CSV table of C-alpha atoms and ligand atoms in Angstrom, one decimal:
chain,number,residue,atom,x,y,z
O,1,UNK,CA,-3.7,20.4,-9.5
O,2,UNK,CA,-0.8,19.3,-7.6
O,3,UNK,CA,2.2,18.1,-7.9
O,4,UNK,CA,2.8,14.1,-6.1
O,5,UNK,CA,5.6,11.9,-6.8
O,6,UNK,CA,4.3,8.2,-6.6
O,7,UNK,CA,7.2,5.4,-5.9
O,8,UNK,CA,6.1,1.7,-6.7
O,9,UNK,CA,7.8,-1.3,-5.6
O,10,UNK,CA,7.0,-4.3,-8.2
O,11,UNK,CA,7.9,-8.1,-7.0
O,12,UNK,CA,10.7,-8.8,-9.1
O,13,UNK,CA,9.0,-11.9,-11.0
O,14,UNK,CA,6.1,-10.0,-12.3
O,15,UNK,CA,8.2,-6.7,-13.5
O,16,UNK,CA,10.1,-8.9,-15.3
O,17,UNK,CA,7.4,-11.1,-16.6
O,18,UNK,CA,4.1,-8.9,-17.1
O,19,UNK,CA,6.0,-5.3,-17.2
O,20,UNK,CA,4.0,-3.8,-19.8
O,21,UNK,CA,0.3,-4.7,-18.4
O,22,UNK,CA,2.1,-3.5,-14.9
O,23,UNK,CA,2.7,-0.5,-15.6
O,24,UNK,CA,-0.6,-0.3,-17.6
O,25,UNK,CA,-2.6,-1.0,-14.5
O,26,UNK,CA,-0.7,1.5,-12.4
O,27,UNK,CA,-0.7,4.2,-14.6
O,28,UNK,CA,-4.2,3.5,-15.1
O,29,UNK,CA,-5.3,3.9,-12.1
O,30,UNK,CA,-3.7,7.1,-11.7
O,31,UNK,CA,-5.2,8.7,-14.9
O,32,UNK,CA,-8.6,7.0,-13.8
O,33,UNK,CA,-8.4,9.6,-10.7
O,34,UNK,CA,-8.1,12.5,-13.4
O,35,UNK,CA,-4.4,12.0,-12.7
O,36,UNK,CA,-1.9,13.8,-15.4
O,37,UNK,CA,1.2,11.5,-15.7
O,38,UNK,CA,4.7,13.9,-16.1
O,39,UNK,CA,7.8,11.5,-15.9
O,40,UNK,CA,7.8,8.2,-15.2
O,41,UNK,CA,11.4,6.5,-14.5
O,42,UNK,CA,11.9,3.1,-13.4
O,43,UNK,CA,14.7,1.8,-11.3
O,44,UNK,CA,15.5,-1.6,-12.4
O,45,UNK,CA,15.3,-4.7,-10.0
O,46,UNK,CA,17.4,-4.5,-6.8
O,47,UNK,CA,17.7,-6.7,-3.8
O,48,UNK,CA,15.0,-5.5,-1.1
O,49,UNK,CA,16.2,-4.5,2.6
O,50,UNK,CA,13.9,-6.8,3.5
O,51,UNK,CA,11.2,-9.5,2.0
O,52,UNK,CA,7.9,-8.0,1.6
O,53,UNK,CA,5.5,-10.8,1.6
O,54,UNK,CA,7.9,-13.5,0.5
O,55,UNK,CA,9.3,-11.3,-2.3
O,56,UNK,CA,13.3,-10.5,-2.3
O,57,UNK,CA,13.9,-8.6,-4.8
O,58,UNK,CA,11.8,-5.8,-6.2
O,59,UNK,CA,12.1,-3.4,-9.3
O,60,UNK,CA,11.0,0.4,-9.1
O,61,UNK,CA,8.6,2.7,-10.8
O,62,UNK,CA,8.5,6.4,-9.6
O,63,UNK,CA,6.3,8.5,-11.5
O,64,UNK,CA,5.5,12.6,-10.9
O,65,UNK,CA,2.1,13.1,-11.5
O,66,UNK,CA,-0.4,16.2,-11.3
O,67,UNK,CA,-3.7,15.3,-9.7
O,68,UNK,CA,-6.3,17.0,-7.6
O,69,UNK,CA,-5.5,16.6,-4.1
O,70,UNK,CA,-9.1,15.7,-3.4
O,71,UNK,CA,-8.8,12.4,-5.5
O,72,UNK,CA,-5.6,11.2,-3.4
O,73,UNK,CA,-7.5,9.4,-1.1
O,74,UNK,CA,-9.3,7.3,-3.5
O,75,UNK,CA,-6.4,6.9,-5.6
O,76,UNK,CA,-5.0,5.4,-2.3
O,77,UNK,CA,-7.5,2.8,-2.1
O,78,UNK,CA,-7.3,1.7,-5.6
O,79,UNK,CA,-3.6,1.4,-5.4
O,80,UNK,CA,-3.8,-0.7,-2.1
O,81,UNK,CA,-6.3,-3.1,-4.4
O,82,UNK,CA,-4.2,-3.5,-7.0
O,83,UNK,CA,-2.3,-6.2,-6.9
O,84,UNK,CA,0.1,-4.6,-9.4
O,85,UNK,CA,2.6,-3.1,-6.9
O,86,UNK,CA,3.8,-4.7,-3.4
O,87,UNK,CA,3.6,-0.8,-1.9
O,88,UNK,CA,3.5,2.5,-2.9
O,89,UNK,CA,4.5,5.8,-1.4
O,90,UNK,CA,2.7,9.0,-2.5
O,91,UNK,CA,4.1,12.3,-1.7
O,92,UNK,CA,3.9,16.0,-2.5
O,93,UNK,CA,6.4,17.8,-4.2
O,94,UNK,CA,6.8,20.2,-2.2
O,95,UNK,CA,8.6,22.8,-4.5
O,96,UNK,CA,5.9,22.0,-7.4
O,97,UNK,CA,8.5,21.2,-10.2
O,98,UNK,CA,9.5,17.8,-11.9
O,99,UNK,CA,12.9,16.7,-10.7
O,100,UNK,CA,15.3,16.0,-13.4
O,101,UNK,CA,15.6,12.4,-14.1
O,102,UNK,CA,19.0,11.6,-12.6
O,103,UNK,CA,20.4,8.5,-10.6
O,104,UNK,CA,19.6,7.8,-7.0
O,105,UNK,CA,23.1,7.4,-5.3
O,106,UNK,CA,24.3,4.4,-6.6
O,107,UNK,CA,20.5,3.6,-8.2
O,108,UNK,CA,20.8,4.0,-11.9
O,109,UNK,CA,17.8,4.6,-14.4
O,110,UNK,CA,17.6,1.8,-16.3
O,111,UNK,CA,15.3,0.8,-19.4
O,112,UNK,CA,12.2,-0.9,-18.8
O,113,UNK,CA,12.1,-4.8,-18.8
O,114,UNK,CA,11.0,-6.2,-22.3
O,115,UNK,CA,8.7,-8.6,-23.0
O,116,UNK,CA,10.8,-11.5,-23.8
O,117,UNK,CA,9.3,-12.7,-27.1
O,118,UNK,CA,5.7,-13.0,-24.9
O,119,UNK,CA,3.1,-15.3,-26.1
O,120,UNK,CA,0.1,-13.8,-24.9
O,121,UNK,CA,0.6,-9.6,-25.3
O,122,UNK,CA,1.5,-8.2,-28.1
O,123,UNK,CA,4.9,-6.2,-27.4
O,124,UNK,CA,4.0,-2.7,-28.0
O,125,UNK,CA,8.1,-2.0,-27.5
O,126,UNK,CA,7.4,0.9,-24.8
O,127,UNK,CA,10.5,3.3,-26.5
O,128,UNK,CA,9.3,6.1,-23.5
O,129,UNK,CA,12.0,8.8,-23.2
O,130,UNK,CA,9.6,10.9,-21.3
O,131,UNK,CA,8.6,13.8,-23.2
O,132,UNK,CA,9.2,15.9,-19.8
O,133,UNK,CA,6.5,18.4,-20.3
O,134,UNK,CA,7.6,21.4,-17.7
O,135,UNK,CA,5.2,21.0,-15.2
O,136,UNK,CA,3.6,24.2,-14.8
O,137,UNK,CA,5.3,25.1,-10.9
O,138,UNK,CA,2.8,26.3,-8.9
O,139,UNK,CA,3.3,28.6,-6.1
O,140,UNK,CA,6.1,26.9,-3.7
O,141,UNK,CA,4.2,24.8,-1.0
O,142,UNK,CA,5.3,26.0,2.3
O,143,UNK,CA,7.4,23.2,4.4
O,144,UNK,CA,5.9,20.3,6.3
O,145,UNK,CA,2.8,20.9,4.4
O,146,UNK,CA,0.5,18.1,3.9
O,147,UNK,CA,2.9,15.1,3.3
O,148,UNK,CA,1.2,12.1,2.2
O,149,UNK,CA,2.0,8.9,3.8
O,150,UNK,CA,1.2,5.9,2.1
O,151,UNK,CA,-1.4,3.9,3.5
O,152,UNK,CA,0.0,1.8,5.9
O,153,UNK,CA,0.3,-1.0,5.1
O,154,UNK,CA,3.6,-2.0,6.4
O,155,UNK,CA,4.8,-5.4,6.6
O,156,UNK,CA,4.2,-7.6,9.2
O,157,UNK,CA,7.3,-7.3,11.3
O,158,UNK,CA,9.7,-9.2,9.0
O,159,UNK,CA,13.2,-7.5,9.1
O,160,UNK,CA,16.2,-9.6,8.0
O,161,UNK,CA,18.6,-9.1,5.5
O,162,UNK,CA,21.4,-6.6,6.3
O,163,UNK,CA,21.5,-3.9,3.9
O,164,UNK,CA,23.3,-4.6,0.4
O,165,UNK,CA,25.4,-3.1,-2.2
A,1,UNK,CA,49.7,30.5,19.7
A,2,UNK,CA,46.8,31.1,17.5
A,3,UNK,CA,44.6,33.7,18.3
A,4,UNK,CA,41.6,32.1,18.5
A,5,UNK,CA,39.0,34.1,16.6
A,6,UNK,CA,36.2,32.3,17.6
A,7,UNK,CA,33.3,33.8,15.8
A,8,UNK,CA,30.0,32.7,17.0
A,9,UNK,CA,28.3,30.3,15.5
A,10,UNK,CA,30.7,30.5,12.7
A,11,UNK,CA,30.3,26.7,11.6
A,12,UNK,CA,27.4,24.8,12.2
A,13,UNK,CA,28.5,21.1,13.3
A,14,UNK,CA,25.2,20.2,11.5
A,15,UNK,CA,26.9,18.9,8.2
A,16,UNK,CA,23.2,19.5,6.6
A,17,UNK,CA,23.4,23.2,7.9
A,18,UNK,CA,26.8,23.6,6.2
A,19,UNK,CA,25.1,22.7,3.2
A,20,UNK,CA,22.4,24.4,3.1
A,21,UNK,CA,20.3,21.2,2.9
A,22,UNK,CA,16.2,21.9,2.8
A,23,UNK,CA,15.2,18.2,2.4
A,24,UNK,CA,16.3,14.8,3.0
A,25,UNK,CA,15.1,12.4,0.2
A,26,UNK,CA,14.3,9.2,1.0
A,27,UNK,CA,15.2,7.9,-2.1
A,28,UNK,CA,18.7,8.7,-1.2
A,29,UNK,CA,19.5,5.5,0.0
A,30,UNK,CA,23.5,6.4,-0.3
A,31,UNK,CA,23.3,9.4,1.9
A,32,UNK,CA,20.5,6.9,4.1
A,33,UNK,CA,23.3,4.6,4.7
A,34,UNK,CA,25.7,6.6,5.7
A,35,UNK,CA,23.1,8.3,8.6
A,36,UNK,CA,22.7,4.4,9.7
A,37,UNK,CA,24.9,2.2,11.7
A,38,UNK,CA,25.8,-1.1,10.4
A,39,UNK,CA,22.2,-2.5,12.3
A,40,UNK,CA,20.0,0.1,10.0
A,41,UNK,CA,19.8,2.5,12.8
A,42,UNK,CA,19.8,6.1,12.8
A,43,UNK,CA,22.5,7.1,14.3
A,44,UNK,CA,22.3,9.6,17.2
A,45,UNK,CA,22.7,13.3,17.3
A,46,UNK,CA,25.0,13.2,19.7
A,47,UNK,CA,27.3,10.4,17.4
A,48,UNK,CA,26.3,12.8,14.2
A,49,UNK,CA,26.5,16.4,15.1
A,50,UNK,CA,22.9,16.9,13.2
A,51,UNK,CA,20.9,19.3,14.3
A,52,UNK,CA,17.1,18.6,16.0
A,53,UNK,CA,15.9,20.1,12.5
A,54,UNK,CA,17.9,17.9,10.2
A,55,UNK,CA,18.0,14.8,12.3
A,56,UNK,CA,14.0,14.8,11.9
A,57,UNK,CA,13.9,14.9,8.3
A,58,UNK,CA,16.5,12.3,8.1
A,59,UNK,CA,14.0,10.1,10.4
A,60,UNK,CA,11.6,11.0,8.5
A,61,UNK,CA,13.3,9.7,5.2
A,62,UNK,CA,14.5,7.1,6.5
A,63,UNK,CA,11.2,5.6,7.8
A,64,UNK,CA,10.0,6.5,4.7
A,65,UNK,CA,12.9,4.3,3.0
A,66,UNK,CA,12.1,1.5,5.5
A,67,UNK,CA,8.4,1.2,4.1
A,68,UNK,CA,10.0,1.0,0.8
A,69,UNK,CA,12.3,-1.5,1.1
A,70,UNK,CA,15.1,0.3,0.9
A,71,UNK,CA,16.1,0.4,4.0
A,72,UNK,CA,15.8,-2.2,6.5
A,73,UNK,CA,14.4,-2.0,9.9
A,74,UNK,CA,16.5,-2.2,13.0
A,75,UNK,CA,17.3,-5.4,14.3
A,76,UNK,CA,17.7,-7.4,11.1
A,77,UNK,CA,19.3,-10.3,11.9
A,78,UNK,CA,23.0,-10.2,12.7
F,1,ZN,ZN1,21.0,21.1,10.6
């Protein structure tokens, strides 16, 4: 097993909507490819450097995950399916251990949208403060190893929107 | 005047050298924008003082960033 970090970018309208079956669908495709989930964090919804198919703003879920590196591939293709995230970026922790959980610059943590009194799901109030099991650091990966670039799928050339904040 | 003790080598004008940095994350988008110019552009070695090493994985980082969103690509408008 080895240790990935998985970033998902979710269109802003759906995370804030349809979180709960999001995040279902996501993490169940990972655990469908054997994958062990360790921390999940999501970064709450922030104005996108640029539009990704029509979308301009976009909410974040980065999860650290154990899997077999054989599976990644698959679990590639099932992601790029899914119509759950806009994009995803897989990568290998290179050091083998679960980063703390700990702002991103100016990118805070934040708690996962609720479902606002939703009609159709039943709110299963998602109270996840990450148990944080220590994931078991395997040997340190040497540099440059194999980094996993997300399929890609990049967008088609849009690029507006200056940076923000 | 000072004697100048120039000891070789003795500071690294790669500011990720001085700190010992062994990864840029891409996730960083702080540190990322203050690497870019105004245009989202990685600024030059030359204009930075990083080192071939460093400058790679801030590429690197930032392309990643790009494909996430979190960065935009050069040439946005303006
Ligand atoms: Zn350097």
């Amino acid at each position: 097993m080895t240790l990935y970090e998985c970033m998902f970018l979710v269109e802003a309208g759906r995370a804030s909507r349809h979180w709960e079956e999001t995040e279902k669908e996501l993490t169940g495709i990972l655990e469908k490819h054997g994958a062990e989930i360790r921390r999940q964090t999501f970064y709450g919804e922030r104005k996108l450097a640029y539009p990704v198919k029509k979308h301009r703003r976009g909410a974040y879920l980065l999860t650290y995950f154990e899997a077999d590196p054989a599976v990644i591939e698959e679990l590639r293709r099932d992601l790029t399916l899914s119509e759950a995230a806009l994009r995803y970026l897989i990568l290998k922790v290179e050091d083998g251990v679960v980063p703390e959980e700990r702002s991103l610059g100016t990118w805070e943590p934040t708690a996962r949208p609720q479902p606002a009194a939703a009609p159709e799901t039943a709110p299963e109030p998602e109270a996840k403060a990450a148990p944080e099991p220590e994931a078991a650091p395997e040997e340190a990966e040497a540099a440059g190893g194999g980094e996993a670039e997300a399929a890609a799928e990049a967008g088609p050339g849009e690029a507006d929107a200056k940076e923000e904040e | 005047m000072a004697p100048k003790s120039r000891k070789f080598k003795d500071r690294a004008r790669c500011r990720f050298c001085r700190e010992k940095v062994e990864r840029i994350d891409y996730k960083d988008v702080h540190l990322l924008q203050k690497l870019t110019t105004g245009q989202g552009k990685l600024f030059s070695r030359k204009r930075s003082g990083n080192c071939a090493r460093h400058q790679r994985m801030a590429k690197l980082a930032l392309k990643r960033a790009r494909f996430m969103a979190l960065m935009p690509y050069v040439g946005g408008q303006g």
